[in-house]
CSV table of C-alpha atoms in Angstrom, one decimal:
chain,number,residue,atom,x,y,z
A,201,MET,CA,0.0,0.0,0.0
A,202,SER,CA,1.3,3.4,-1.0
A,203,SER,CA,2.1,5.9,1.8
A,204,ASP,CA,0.0,8.4,-0.2
A,205,ALA,CA,-3.1,6.1,0.2
A,206,PRO,CA,-5.8,7.4,2.6
A,207,LYS,CA,-5.8,5.9,6.0
A,208,PRO,CA,-8.9,3.8,6.8
A,209,ILE,CA,-10.9,5.7,9.5
A,210,LEU,CA,-13.9,3.8,10.7
A,211,LYS,CA,-16.6,4.5,13.3
A,212,PHE,CA,-16.7,2.5,16.6
A,213,LYS,CA,-18.9,2.5,19.7
A,214,ILE,CA,-17.3,3.1,23.1
A,215,ILE,CA,-18.2,0.2,25.5
A,216,GLN,CA,-19.2,2.0,28.7
A,217,ASP,CA,-22.1,2.5,31.1
A,218,GLY,CA,-24.3,5.4,30.2
A,219,PRO,CA,-25.3,6.9,26.9
A,220,ASP,CA,-23.8,5.6,23.6
A,221,GLU,CA,-20.8,7.4,22.4
A,222,PHE,CA,-19.1,6.9,19.0
A,223,VAL,CA,-15.5,7.7,17.9
A,224,ASP,CA,-13.5,7.4,14.7
A,225,MET,CA,-10.4,5.2,14.8
A,226,GLU,CA,-7.7,4.5,12.3
A,227,VAL,CA,-7.6,0.8,11.4
A,228,LYS,CA,-4.3,-0.7,10.4
A,229,ASP,CA,-5.6,-4.2,9.7
A,230,PHE,CA,-9.0,-5.8,10.0
A,231,GLN,CA,-10.5,-9.1,8.9
A,232,PHE,CA,-14.3,-9.6,9.3
A,233,LYS,CA,-15.0,-12.0,12.2
A,234,LYS,CA,-11.3,-12.5,13.0
A,235,GLY,CA,-10.2,-9.1,14.3
A,236,GLY,CA,-7.3,-6.7,13.7
A,237,THR,CA,-5.2,-3.8,14.9
A,238,GLY,CA,-5.7,0.0,15.0
A,239,ILE,CA,-4.6,3.2,16.7
A,240,CYS,CA,-6.4,4.2,19.8
A,241,PRO,CA,-8.4,7.5,19.3
A,242,LYS,CA,-7.8,8.4,23.0
A,243,CYS,CA,-4.1,7.9,23.7
A,244,GLY,CA,-2.5,6.8,20.3
A,245,GLY,CA,-1.6,3.3,21.6
A,246,GLU,CA,-2.2,0.1,19.7
A,247,THR,CA,-5.6,-1.5,19.8
A,248,LYS,CA,-6.2,-5.1,19.2
A,249,ALA,CA,-9.5,-6.8,18.3
A,250,VAL,CA,-10.9,-10.2,18.6
A,251,GLY,CA,-14.0,-10.3,16.4
A,252,HIS,CA,-15.5,-6.8,16.8
A,253,ASP,CA,-14.3,-6.2,20.4
A,254,TRP,CA,-11.3,-3.8,20.5
A,255,THR,CA,-9.1,-3.0,23.5
A,256,CYS,CA,-6.3,-0.5,23.7
A,257,GLU,CA,-3.2,-2.1,25.2
A,258,LYS,CA,-2.1,1.3,26.7
A,259,CYS,CA,-5.1,3.0,28.2
A,260,GLY,CA,-7.7,0.1,28.3
A,261,LEU,CA,-10.3,1.9,26.1
A,262,ARG,CA,-12.8,-0.7,24.9
A,263,LEU,CA,-14.6,-0.3,21.6
A,264,ASN,CA,-17.0,-2.3,19.5
A,265,GLY,CA,-17.1,-2.2,15.7
A,266,PRO,CA,-16.5,-1.1,13.1
A,267,ILE,CA,-20.1,0.1,12.7
A,268,PHE,CA,-21.1,0.0,9.0
């Protein structure tokens, strides 16, 4: 992939108590039903997914998605 290619930014739901909140996150790799990796929108750390459940290894932010 060219470095000039646009970065895939997808929408995710923050897993939390209370009202639903959504954030955009840059996804580095994603395979439907398997998971992937991305860049945390909160701290910039690496997020890892199993299925559609994402967790930041640095700050612990939990997300669900991507939401299509």
